[in-house]
Coordinates of C-alpha atoms in Angstrom, one line a residue:
M908 CA 55.7 257.9 119.9
R909 CA 58.1 255.2 119.0
I910 CA 58.0 252.5 121.7
L911 CA 61.2 251.5 123.3
K912 CA 60.5 248.5 125.3
N913 CA 61.9 248.4 128.9
L914 CA 64.1 251.4 128.5
E915 CA 66.8 251.5 131.1
I916 CA 67.2 255.0 132.3
E917 CA 70.2 254.7 134.5
E918 CA 72.0 252.3 132.3
S919 CA 71.3 254.8 129.3
I920 CA 72.8 257.6 131.2
A921 CA 75.9 255.6 132.4
S922 CA 76.7 254.3 128.9
K923 CA 75.4 257.4 126.9
K924 CA 73.6 255.1 124.8
L925 CA 69.9 254.1 124.6
M926 CA 69.6 250.8 126.5
F927 CA 66.4 248.9 125.8
E928 CA 64.9 245.6 124.8
E929 CA 65.1 245.4 121.0
S930 CA 62.1 243.6 119.3
W931 CA 62.7 241.6 116.2
W932 CA 61.0 244.5 114.3
E933 CA 63.5 247.1 115.7
K934 CA 66.3 244.8 114.5
F935 CA 64.7 244.4 111.0
D936 CA 64.0 248.0 110.8
T937 CA 67.6 248.8 111.5
F938 CA 68.9 246.2 109.0
T939 CA 66.4 247.7 106.4
N940 CA 67.6 251.3 106.9
Y941 CA 71.3 250.1 106.5
F942 CA 70.5 248.3 103.3
M943 CA 68.4 251.2 101.9
F944 CA 71.5 253.7 102.4
L945 CA 74.0 251.1 101.1
A946 CA 71.7 250.9 98.1
L947 CA 72.4 254.5 97.6
I948 CA 76.2 254.5 98.4
V949 CA 77.4 251.6 96.2
P950 CA 75.7 252.7 92.9
S951 CA 76.9 256.3 93.5
I952 CA 80.6 255.1 94.1
L953 CA 80.2 253.1 90.9
A954 CA 78.8 255.9 89.0
L955 CA 81.6 258.3 90.2
G956 CA 84.2 255.8 88.9
S957 CA 82.6 255.7 85.3
V958 CA 82.2 259.5 84.8
K959 CA 84.2 260.5 81.8
S960 CA 85.4 264.0 81.1
S961 CA 83.1 265.9 79.0
A962 CA 80.9 269.1 79.0
N963 CA 78.5 267.5 81.5
S964 CA 81.0 265.8 83.7
D965 CA 80.8 268.4 86.4
L966 CA 77.0 268.0 86.7
E967 CA 77.5 264.1 86.8
Y968 CA 80.1 264.4 89.6
L969 CA 77.8 266.7 91.5
L970 CA 74.8 264.3 91.3
C971 CA 76.9 261.3 92.1
G972 CA 78.6 263.1 94.9
S973 CA 75.4 264.2 96.3
G974 CA 73.9 260.6 96.3
L975 CA 77.0 259.5 97.9
F976 CA 77.1 262.1 100.7
F977 CA 73.4 261.7 101.3
G978 CA 73.9 257.9 101.6
L979 CA 76.8 258.1 103.8
Y980 CA 75.2 260.7 106.1
G981 CA 72.0 258.7 106.4
F982 CA 74.0 255.6 107.2
Y983 CA 76.0 257.5 109.9
C984 CA 72.6 259.0 111.4
K985 CA 71.1 255.5 111.7
F986 CA 74.2 254.1 113.2
T987 CA 74.5 256.7 115.8
E988 CA 70.7 257.2 116.5
K989 CA 71.0 255.5 119.8
D990 CA 74.0 257.5 120.9
L991 CA 73.2 260.2 123.5
K992 CA 74.9 263.6 122.7
E993 CA 75.9 265.5 125.7
I994 CA 75.3 269.3 126.4
K995 CA 76.9 270.6 129.5
F996 CA 75.3 273.5 131.5
N997 CA 76.3 275.7 134.6
I998 CA 72.8 276.3 135.9
H999 CA 70.9 274.3 138.6
K1000 CA 69.5 271.0 137.2
E1001 CA 65.9 271.9 138.2
D1002 CA 66.3 275.1 136.3
A1003 CA 67.4 273.2 133.4
K1004 CA 64.4 270.9 133.4
Q1005 CA 62.2 273.9 133.8
R1006 CA 63.7 275.7 130.8
I1007 CA 63.3 272.6 128.6
L1008 CA 59.7 272.1 129.6
E1009 CA 59.0 275.8 128.8
Y1010 CA 60.8 275.2 125.5
G1011 CA 58.6 272.3 124.8
N1012 CA 55.4 274.3 125.6
K1013 CA 56.3 277.2 123.6
N1014 CA 57.0 275.0 120.6
N1015 CA 53.8 273.0 121.0
Y1016 CA 55.7 269.7 121.8
R1017 CA 53.7 267.1 123.6
V1018 CA 55.4 266.1 126.8
S1019 CA 54.7 262.5 127.1
K1020 CA 56.8 261.4 130.1
I1021 CA 58.4 263.2 132.9
S1022 CA 60.6 261.4 135.5
N1023 CA 63.4 262.5 137.7
N1024 CA 65.9 262.1 134.9
L1025 CA 64.0 261.9 131.6
I1026 CA 61.7 264.1 129.5
F1027 CA 60.2 263.2 126.2
L1028 CA 59.1 266.0 123.8
N1029 CA 57.1 264.7 121.0
E1030 CA 56.3 266.4 117.6
P1031 CA 53.8 265.2 114.9
T1032 CA 55.4 264.0 111.7
S1033 CA 52.0 263.2 110.1
G1034 CA 52.9 265.8 107.4
Y1035 CA 55.4 263.3 105.9
T1036 CA 53.7 260.0 106.5
L1037 CA 50.2 258.6 106.7
G1038 CA 49.0 258.1 110.3
N1039 CA 49.6 259.8 113.6
Y1040 CA 53.3 259.3 114.0
E1041 CA 55.8 261.4 116.0
K1042 CA 59.3 262.6 116.3
T1043 CA 60.6 262.3 119.8
I1044 CA 63.5 264.2 121.6
M1045 CA 64.6 262.2 124.5
I1046 CA 66.4 264.2 127.1
F1047 CA 68.2 262.6 130.0
F1048 CA 69.4 264.5 132.9
K1049 CA 72.8 264.4 134.8
N1050 CA 74.0 266.9 137.5
E1051 CA 75.6 269.3 135.2
S1052 CA 74.6 268.2 131.7
I1053 CA 72.0 266.7 129.5
L1054 CA 72.1 263.7 127.2
Y1055 CA 69.8 263.7 124.3
T1056 CA 68.9 261.9 120.9
L1057 CA 66.1 262.2 118.4
I1058 CA 64.3 259.2 117.2
K1059 CA 61.3 258.9 114.6
E1060 CA 58.5 256.7 114.0
S1061 CA 56.7 256.0 110.7
A1062 CA 54.4 253.7 108.9
R1063 CA 57.1 251.2 107.6
L1064 CA 60.6 252.4 108.3
N1065 CA 61.8 254.3 111.4
V1066 CA 64.2 256.3 109.3
P1067 CA 66.8 258.5 111.2
V1068 CA 66.4 262.1 112.0
L1069 CA 68.7 263.8 109.5
F1070 CA 68.8 267.4 109.8
S1071 CA 66.5 268.8 112.4
Q1072 CA 68.9 267.3 115.2
H1073 CA 71.4 270.2 114.4
I1074 CA 68.6 272.9 115.0
I1075 CA 67.6 271.0 118.3
R1076 CA 71.2 270.9 119.5
I1077 CA 71.5 274.7 118.8
D1078 CA 68.2 275.4 120.6
L1079 CA 69.1 273.3 123.6
K1080 CA 72.4 274.9 124.0
K1081 CA 70.9 278.3 123.8
I1082 CA 68.2 277.7 126.4
L1083 CA 70.7 276.0 128.8
K1084 CA 73.1 278.8 128.6
K1085 CA 73.4 281.1 131.7
T1086 CA 72.1 284.6 130.8
N1087 CA 73.9 287.8 131.4
K1088 CA 71.2 288.8 133.8
Q1089 CA 71.8 285.7 135.9
T1090 CA 75.5 286.2 135.8
K1091 CA 75.0 289.8 137.0
N1092 CA 72.7 288.8 140.0
I1093 CA 75.1 286.2 141.0
N1094 CA 78.0 288.8 140.9
K1095 CA 76.0 291.2 142.8
R1096 CA 75.1 288.6 145.5
N1097 CA 78.8 287.6 145.7
G1098 CA 79.9 291.2 145.9
F1099 CA 77.3 292.0 148.6
S1100 CA 78.4 288.9 150.6
S1101 CA 82.1 289.6 150.3
F1102 CA 81.5 293.2 151.6
F1103 CA 79.9 291.9 154.9
L1104 CA 82.2 288.9 155.2
K1105 CA 85.6 290.8 155.1
D1106 CA 87.9 289.9 157.9

């Protein structure tokens, strides 16, 4: 798991941004990632400007445009990596925690830390890099919502999580949604109570 030194839980929740003590390696890693994506963005822009109309120009536009899009998207993902995205829910906070823990167990995540307001779900990324490295879903709890982000560790560069973050968002929204069965039970209880509490 990627180590975030002196992670401030309450401050992170309040600011909706990971608050921790960055080491010189973290700063260098961030700079290197930015440089890597800029090295893809700048040549793509220059190549787009030099494409001339021909039989192959559509393919050239597609290749250069794809490179530009990937570079911009990767830069954006690294830039917003520490931002905590919010998902609101209308169930009890403890129920939300239990559902997320069940989700983690069902999908074979390693739960590495549980506190009152924080859960880490870790997934091995050893299939992509040498060594035992992990991608971590960090989930902070508020009263009626969660704040989360995905971070990744690797051998040399902690590149941002590019695409699986969208799948995780869909999954988290789905498991935190109140089910129809729960709604019916609540309505039944309310109806039962109102029958006996009529004036």
